[in-house]
Amino acid sequence: MSKITACLIVKNEEAHLERCLKSLRGKVDEIVVVDTGSTDRTVEIASRFNAKIVTFQWTNNFSDARNESLKHATSEWILWIDADEELVCSNKSKLKKIISADKFDVFLMKITSFVGDAENGSESNRNHAIRLFRNDPQYRFYGRIHEQIVTQEQVNDTRIGSMDYLEILHYGYLQEIKENKNKFQRNKELLEEELKENPEDAFHWFNLGMEYYTTQNFQEAKTCFEKSLKFSSTSAFYYPRLLRNAANSLYNLNEFGKAEELCNRAIQLFPDYTDIWFVSSFVLEGQNKVNDAIVSLERCLQLGESKKFESLKGVGSYKALYKLGELYSKTGNAGKAIEVLNQGALQYPQHLHFFTDLSQIYLQTNQVSKAAAILKKGAKFHPQLLEVAKRAEEFAKKLKGL
């Protein structure tokens, strides 16, 4: 059976490294940790997991450090993972069988990145990226930042498989972690260096735009995304996400007409990309085209959660349902709003707003008993609703007695 080496590059990762290394136990055969200058307990933690520790002078280039880790890997396969990530494996025996068969050279893996303030999965992005590849000299990282392992020239000759038994959970986009690491400034400087050398590199313009986008600087994000669109091929792996985020940046800048044009362009190219339809609904609502926005959201629900594209969790399910209920309510169609929000409360009871919004509509339409009932139902999942439910129930009884 083929073996796997996990390769990491780290610096001052004591807060996250143990979780990552624990997740690798029993799933990989070797761990290589390249330390680029830690001053905390990072090296000590890595030592406890019998990792092969290599000291490397940081060169302001992620590929240099990652390629150093590959030099020390002895297994047939390499898994690259970061300290702020966690590996989930659903079937180790099938994993080993797949990599031992001579069918693929690299594997795409699902990556779930938690965003915002919580890490319970309520807010996350999902995408697929090459994280498992053969330990072969032809596969080496390139790019100062947002490094890649397979060049455009290699794609046609590389056998790319999909690894369904492995998933990476990424915590590095959580707000607290991003702020503590000051990733924005570091990444911005590295990307600007890349663009000085390659001013027409569409991928780096996209990545620089993403740095501004995640800090909600939509004006700068728009500028970078426009550059990326100018130089990008529509076949680029990041192109659907580029269109989505460029349109959303325009929406946040109230440039609704341009945003709609970009959404329509994206829908023509990628009609099954749920996220584009979701962004389109906001853009259309911004222009008071509420009925068209409703059509976009219904399309989101027809498509469901995207498995093909990088996607925000919920745009094909609970987020679309909730927004749909809001728009039906906005148009005065209380009956349809109640129907949609009840569906959301039934299917996704963990989301508080289905219950609170339903109760408000019931109250607005003088259905106090139903408002009390939905709040009581919601209190099973959200205890903070219990007191409100009791008060609504008492009020309903008083009205009955009149």
Coordinates of C-alpha atoms in Angstrom, one line a residue:
M1 CA 0.0 0.0 0.0
S2 CA 1.2 3.5 -0.9
K3 CA 2.1 5.8 2.0
I4 CA 1.3 9.5 2.5
T5 CA 3.5 12.3 3.9
A6 CA 1.8 15.4 5.3
C7 CA 3.8 18.5 4.6
L8 CA 3.3 21.8 6.6
I9 CA 5.0 25.1 6.8
V10 CA 4.6 27.0 10.1
K11 CA 5.5 30.1 12.1
N12 CA 4.1 30.8 15.5
E13 CA 1.2 28.4 15.2
E14 CA 0.9 27.1 18.8
A15 CA -2.8 28.1 18.9
H16 CA -3.7 25.8 16.0
L17 CA -1.0 23.2 15.3
E18 CA -2.1 20.6 17.8
R19 CA -5.6 20.4 16.3
C20 CA -4.1 19.9 12.9
L21 CA -1.6 17.3 13.9
K22 CA -4.1 15.3 15.9
S23 CA -6.3 15.2 12.8
L24 CA -3.4 13.6 10.9
R25 CA -2.9 10.7 13.3
G26 CA -3.6 7.4 11.8
K27 CA -4.3 8.9 8.4
V28 CA -0.8 9.8 7.2
D29 CA 2.5 7.8 7.5
E30 CA 4.9 10.7 8.0
I31 CA 4.7 14.4 9.0
V32 CA 7.2 17.0 7.8
V33 CA 7.0 20.4 9.5
V34 CA 9.1 23.3 8.0
D35 CA 9.5 26.0 10.6
T36 CA 10.2 29.5 9.3
G37 CA 11.2 31.2 12.5
S38 CA 8.7 30.4 15.3
T39 CA 9.3 32.0 18.7
D40 CA 6.5 30.3 20.5
R41 CA 5.8 26.6 21.3
T42 CA 5.2 25.5 17.7
V43 CA 8.4 23.4 17.4
E44 CA 7.7 21.8 20.8
I45 CA 4.2 20.8 19.8
A46 CA 5.4 19.4 16.4
S47 CA 8.0 17.3 18.3
R48 CA 5.3 15.7 20.4
F49 CA 3.8 14.2 17.2
N50 CA 7.1 12.8 16.0
A51 CA 7.2 15.2 13.1
K52 CA 10.3 15.6 11.0
I53 CA 11.1 19.2 11.8
V54 CA 13.1 21.3 9.4
T55 CA 14.3 24.9 10.0
F56 CA 14.1 27.2 7.0
Q57 CA 14.9 30.9 6.5
W58 CA 11.8 32.7 5.4
T59 CA 12.3 34.2 1.9
N60 CA 8.9 36.1 1.5
N61 CA 7.9 33.2 -0.8
F62 CA 5.5 30.5 0.2
S63 CA 6.5 28.2 -2.6
D64 CA 10.2 28.2 -1.5
A65 CA 9.1 27.0 2.0
R66 CA 6.7 24.4 0.6
N67 CA 9.2 23.0 -1.8
E68 CA 11.7 22.7 1.0
S69 CA 9.1 20.5 2.8
L70 CA 8.9 18.2 -0.3
K71 CA 12.6 17.6 -0.2
H72 CA 12.2 15.8 3.2
A73 CA 9.1 13.7 2.3
T74 CA 9.8 10.0 1.8
S75 CA 6.3 8.6 1.0
E76 CA 4.9 8.0 -2.5
W77 CA 2.2 10.6 -1.9
I78 CA 2.2 14.1 -0.4
L79 CA -0.7 15.8 1.4
W80 CA -0.1 19.6 1.9
I81 CA -2.0 21.1 4.7
D82 CA -1.7 24.2 6.9
A83 CA -1.6 24.5 10.7
D84 CA -5.0 26.3 10.8
E85 CA -6.6 23.4 9.0
E86 CA -7.9 20.0 10.1
L87 CA -8.1 16.8 8.1
V88 CA -11.3 14.6 8.0
C89 CA -11.1 11.1 6.6
S90 CA -14.3 9.1 6.2
N91 CA -12.7 5.8 5.0
K92 CA -8.9 5.3 5.4
S93 CA -8.9 1.8 3.8
K94 CA -10.6 3.1 0.6
L95 CA -8.2 6.1 0.6
K96 CA -5.2 3.8 0.6
K97 CA -6.7 1.6 -2.2
I98 CA -7.3 4.6 -4.4
I99 CA -3.8 6.0 -4.1
S100 CA -2.2 2.6 -4.5
A101 CA -3.9 2.1 -7.9
D102 CA -2.1 3.8 -10.8
K103 CA -5.0 5.8 -12.0
F104 CA -4.3 9.4 -10.9
D105 CA -1.4 11.8 -10.4
V106 CA -3.1 14.4 -8.2
F107 CA -6.4 14.6 -6.3
L108 CA -8.9 17.4 -5.8
M109 CA -10.1 17.6 -2.2
K110 CA -13.1 19.4 -0.7
I111 CA -12.1 22.4 1.5
T112 CA -14.6 23.9 3.9
S113 CA -13.5 27.4 5.1
F114 CA -15.3 28.8 8.1
V115 CA -15.8 32.6 7.9
G116 CA -17.1 35.3 10.2
D117 CA -17.1 34.8 14.0
A118 CA -18.2 31.2 14.5
E119 CA -16.7 27.9 13.6
N120 CA -19.8 25.8 13.9
G121 CA -20.3 25.7 10.1
S122 CA -23.2 28.2 10.0
E123 CA -21.1 30.4 7.8
S124 CA -18.6 28.7 5.4
N125 CA -17.3 28.6 1.9
R126 CA -16.7 25.3 0.1
N127 CA -14.4 24.7 -2.8
H128 CA -12.1 22.0 -4.3
A129 CA -8.4 22.2 -4.7
I130 CA -5.4 19.9 -5.3
R131 CA -4.0 18.9 -2.0
L132 CA -2.9 15.4 -2.6
F133 CA -0.3 14.6 -5.2
R134 CA 2.4 12.1 -6.1
N135 CA 5.9 12.7 -4.7
D136 CA 7.4 13.4 -8.1
P137 CA 10.0 16.0 -9.0
Q138 CA 7.7 17.3 -11.8
Y139 CA 5.3 18.6 -9.1
R140 CA 6.7 21.6 -7.4
F141 CA 5.0 24.7 -6.0
Y142 CA 5.2 28.0 -7.9
G143 CA 4.1 31.5 -7.0
R144 CA 5.2 33.8 -4.2
I145 CA 1.7 33.5 -2.6
H146 CA -1.5 31.5 -3.4
E147 CA 0.9 29.0 -4.6
Q148 CA -0.1 26.2 -7.1
I149 CA 1.2 22.7 -7.7
V150 CA 0.1 22.0 -11.3
T151 CA 1.1 24.5 -14.0
Q152 CA -1.2 25.3 -16.9
E153 CA 1.2 23.5 -19.2
Q154 CA 0.9 20.3 -17.1
V155 CA -2.9 20.2 -16.8
N156 CA -3.5 18.2 -20.0
D157 CA -0.9 15.6 -19.1
T158 CA -2.0 15.3 -15.5
R159 CA -4.5 12.6 -14.4
I160 CA -6.7 14.5 -11.9
G161 CA -9.0 12.6 -9.6
S162 CA -11.5 13.6 -6.9
M163 CA -10.8 12.3 -3.4
D164 CA -14.2 11.9 -1.8
Y165 CA -12.8 10.3 1.4
L166 CA -10.8 13.4 2.5
E167 CA -11.9 16.8 3.5
I168 CA -10.0 19.8 4.9
L169 CA -11.6 22.1 7.4
H170 CA -10.0 25.6 7.3
Y171 CA -10.3 28.0 10.3
G172 CA -7.9 30.7 9.0
Y173 CA -10.6 32.9 7.6
L174 CA -12.4 33.3 11.0
Q175 CA -12.2 37.0 11.9
E176 CA -10.3 36.6 15.2
I177 CA -7.6 34.5 13.5
K178 CA -7.2 36.8 10.6
E179 CA -6.9 39.8 12.8
N180 CA -4.3 38.1 15.1
K181 CA -2.2 37.1 12.1
N182 CA -2.5 40.4 10.3
K183 CA -2.7 38.3 7.1
F184 CA -4.1 41.2 5.0
Q185 CA -1.0 43.3 5.1
R186 CA 1.4 40.4 4.5
N187 CA -0.6 39.0 1.6
K188 CA -1.2 42.4 0.0
E189 CA 2.6 43.1 0.0
L190 CA 3.5 39.7 -1.5
L191 CA 0.8 40.1 -4.2
E192 CA 1.9 43.6 -5.1
E193 CA 5.5 42.2 -5.5
E194 CA 4.2 39.5 -7.8
L195 CA 2.3 42.1 -9.8
K196 CA 5.3 44.3 -10.2
E197 CA 7.0 41.4 -11.9
N198 CA 3.9 40.2 -13.8
P199 CA 1.5 43.1 -14.2
E200 CA -0.8 41.1 -16.4
D201 CA -1.1 38.1 -14.1
A202 CA -4.9 37.7 -13.9
F203 CA -4.7 35.2 -11.0
H204 CA -2.7 37.6 -8.8
W205 CA -5.1 40.5 -9.6
F206 CA -7.9 38.2 -8.5
N207 CA -6.1 37.3 -5.3
L208 CA -5.3 40.9 -4.5
G209 CA -9.0 41.7 -5.1
M210 CA -9.9 38.9 -2.7
E211 CA -7.8 40.5 0.0
Y212 CA -9.7 43.7 -0.3
Y213 CA -13.0 41.9 -0.7
T214 CA -12.7 40.0 2.5
T215 CA -12.0 43.3 4.4
Q216 CA -15.0 44.8 2.7
N217 CA -13.0 47.4 0.8
F218 CA -15.2 46.9 -2.3
Q219 CA -13.8 49.9 -4.2
E220 CA -10.3 48.5 -4.3
A221 CA -11.7 45.0 -4.8
K222 CA -13.6 46.2 -7.8
T223 CA -10.5 47.8 -9.3
C224 CA -8.5 44.5 -8.9
F225 CA -11.3 42.3 -10.2
E226 CA -11.7 44.5 -13.3
K227 CA -7.9 44.0 -14.0
S228 CA -8.3 40.3 -13.5
L229 CA -11.3 40.1 -15.8
K230 CA -9.3 42.0 -18.5
F231 CA -6.5 39.4 -18.4
S232 CA -8.4 36.2 -17.5
S233 CA -9.4 33.3 -19.6
T234 CA -13.0 32.2 -19.0
S235 CA -11.6 28.6 -18.6
A236 CA -9.5 29.7 -15.5
F237 CA -10.5 27.7 -12.5
Y238 CA -11.2 30.8 -10.4
Y239 CA -13.2 32.6 -13.2
P240 CA -16.7 31.7 -11.8
R241 CA -15.7 33.0 -8.4
L242 CA -14.2 36.1 -10.0
L243 CA -17.5 36.9 -11.7
R244 CA -19.5 36.3 -8.5
N245 CA -17.3 38.5 -6.3
A246 CA -16.9 41.2 -8.9
A247 CA -20.7 41.4 -9.2
N248 CA -21.1 41.4 -5.5
S249 CA -18.5 44.2 -5.1
L250 CA -20.5 46.3 -7.6
Y251 CA -23.7 45.6 -5.7
N252 CA -22.1 46.8 -2.5
L253 CA -21.0 50.0 -4.3
N254 CA -24.7 50.5 -5.4
E255 CA -23.6 50.1 -9.1
F256 CA -26.6 47.9 -9.7
G257 CA -26.7 48.3 -13.5
K258 CA -23.1 47.1 -14.0
A259 CA -23.6 44.4 -11.4
E260 CA -26.7 43.1 -13.3
E261 CA -24.7 43.0 -16.6
L262 CA -22.0 41.0 -14.9
C263 CA -24.5 38.6 -13.3
N264 CA -26.1 38.0 -16.8
R265 CA -22.7 37.3 -18.3
A266 CA -21.9 34.9 -15.5
I267 CA -25.3 33.1 -15.9
Q268 CA -24.7 32.7 -19.6
L269 CA -21.3 31.1 -18.9
F270 CA -22.2 29.1 -15.7
P271 CA -26.0 28.7 -15.6
D272 CA -25.7 26.1 -12.9
Y273 CA -23.7 28.2 -10.5
T274 CA -26.1 28.8 -7.6
D275 CA -24.1 31.7 -6.1
I276 CA -24.5 33.8 -9.2
W277 CA -28.2 33.5 -9.0
F278 CA -28.1 34.4 -5.3
V279 CA -26.1 37.6 -5.9
S280 CA -28.4 38.4 -8.9
S281 CA -31.4 38.4 -6.5
F282 CA -29.8 41.2 -4.4
V283 CA -28.8 43.1 -7.5
L284 CA -32.3 42.9 -8.9
E285 CA -33.9 43.9 -5.6
G286 CA -31.6 46.9 -5.4
Q287 CA -33.2 48.1 -8.7
N288 CA -36.8 47.4 -7.3
K289 CA -37.1 44.4 -9.7
V290 CA -38.5 42.3 -6.9
N291 CA -40.4 39.8 -9.0
D292 CA -37.2 39.1 -11.0
A293 CA -35.3 38.7 -7.7
I294 CA -37.9 36.1 -6.6
V295 CA -37.3 34.2 -9.9
S296 CA -33.5 34.2 -9.2
L297 CA -34.0 32.8 -5.6
E298 CA -36.4 30.1 -6.9
R299 CA -33.7 29.1 -9.3
C300 CA -31.2 28.9 -6.4
L301 CA -33.5 26.4 -4.7
Q302 CA -33.9 24.4 -7.9
L303 CA -30.1 24.1 -8.3
G304 CA -29.5 23.5 -4.6
E305 CA -26.1 23.7 -2.9
S306 CA -23.3 23.8 -5.5
K307 CA -20.9 20.9 -5.5
K308 CA -19.1 21.9 -8.7
F309 CA -18.1 25.5 -7.8
E310 CA -16.7 27.3 -4.9
S311 CA -19.8 28.3 -3.0
L312 CA -21.2 30.0 0.1
K313 CA -23.0 27.5 2.3
G314 CA -26.8 28.1 2.3
V315 CA -27.3 29.9 -1.0
G316 CA -29.0 26.8 -2.5
S317 CA -31.0 26.2 0.7
Y318 CA -31.7 28.1 3.9
K319 CA -30.3 31.5 2.8
A320 CA -32.3 31.4 -0.4
L321 CA -35.5 30.4 1.5
Y322 CA -35.0 33.1 4.1
K323 CA -34.5 35.8 1.4
L324 CA -37.4 34.5 -0.6
G325 CA -39.7 34.8 2.5
E326 CA -38.4 38.4 3.0
L327 CA -39.2 39.4 -0.6
Y328 CA -42.7 37.8 -0.5
S329 CA -43.4 39.7 2.6
K330 CA -42.0 42.9 1.0
T331 CA -44.5 42.5 -1.9
G332 CA -47.4 42.0 0.5
N333 CA -47.8 38.3 -0.2
A334 CA -48.0 37.2 3.4
G335 CA -49.4 33.8 2.5
K336 CA -46.5 32.9 0.3
A337 CA -44.0 34.4 2.8
I338 CA -45.5 32.2 5.6
E339 CA -45.4 29.1 3.3
V340 CA -41.7 29.7 2.5
L341 CA -40.6 30.6 6.1
N342 CA -42.5 27.6 7.5
Q343 CA -40.6 25.4 5.0
G344 CA -37.3 26.9 6.3
A345 CA -38.3 26.5 9.9
L346 CA -39.1 22.8 9.3
Q347 CA -36.0 22.0 7.3
Y348 CA -33.5 24.3 9.0
P349 CA -34.7 24.8 12.6
Q350 CA -31.2 25.7 13.7
H351 CA -31.7 29.1 12.1
L352 CA -33.4 31.4 14.5
H353 CA -34.7 34.0 12.0
F354 CA -37.2 31.6 10.4
F355 CA -39.1 31.6 13.7
T356 CA -38.8 35.3 14.5
D357 CA -39.8 36.5 11.1
L358 CA -42.7 34.0 10.9
S359 CA -44.0 35.3 14.3
Q360 CA -43.8 38.9 13.1
I361 CA -45.8 38.1 10.0
Y362 CA -48.4 36.2 12.0
L363 CA -48.7 39.2 14.4
Q364 CA -49.0 41.6 11.5
T365 CA -51.8 39.5 10.0
N366 CA -53.6 39.2 13.4
Q367 CA -52.8 35.5 13.8
V368 CA -51.5 35.8 17.4
S369 CA -52.1 32.1 18.3
K370 CA -50.0 31.0 15.4
A371 CA -47.3 33.5 16.4
A372 CA -47.2 32.0 19.8
A373 CA -47.2 28.5 18.4
I374 CA -44.2 29.1 16.1
L375 CA -42.2 30.8 18.8
K376 CA -42.9 27.9 21.1
K377 CA -41.7 25.5 18.4
G378 CA -38.6 27.6 17.9
A379 CA -37.9 27.6 21.6
K380 CA -37.0 23.9 21.4
F381 CA -34.0 24.9 19.3
H382 CA -33.5 28.4 20.6
P383 CA -34.2 28.7 24.4
Q384 CA -34.1 32.5 24.2
L385 CA -37.5 32.4 22.5
L386 CA -39.2 30.7 25.4
E387 CA -40.1 33.8 27.4
V388 CA -41.4 35.6 24.3
A389 CA -43.4 32.5 23.4
K390 CA -45.0 32.5 26.8
R391 CA -46.0 36.1 26.6
A392 CA -47.4 35.7 23.1
E393 CA -49.4 32.7 24.4
E394 CA -50.8 34.7 27.3
F395 CA -51.8 37.5 24.9
A396 CA -53.5 35.0 22.6
K397 CA -55.6 33.7 25.5
K398 CA -56.6 37.2 26.5
L399 CA -57.8 38.0 23.0
K400 CA -59.8 34.7 22.9
G401 CA -61.6 35.8 26.1
L402 CA -62.7 39.1 24.7

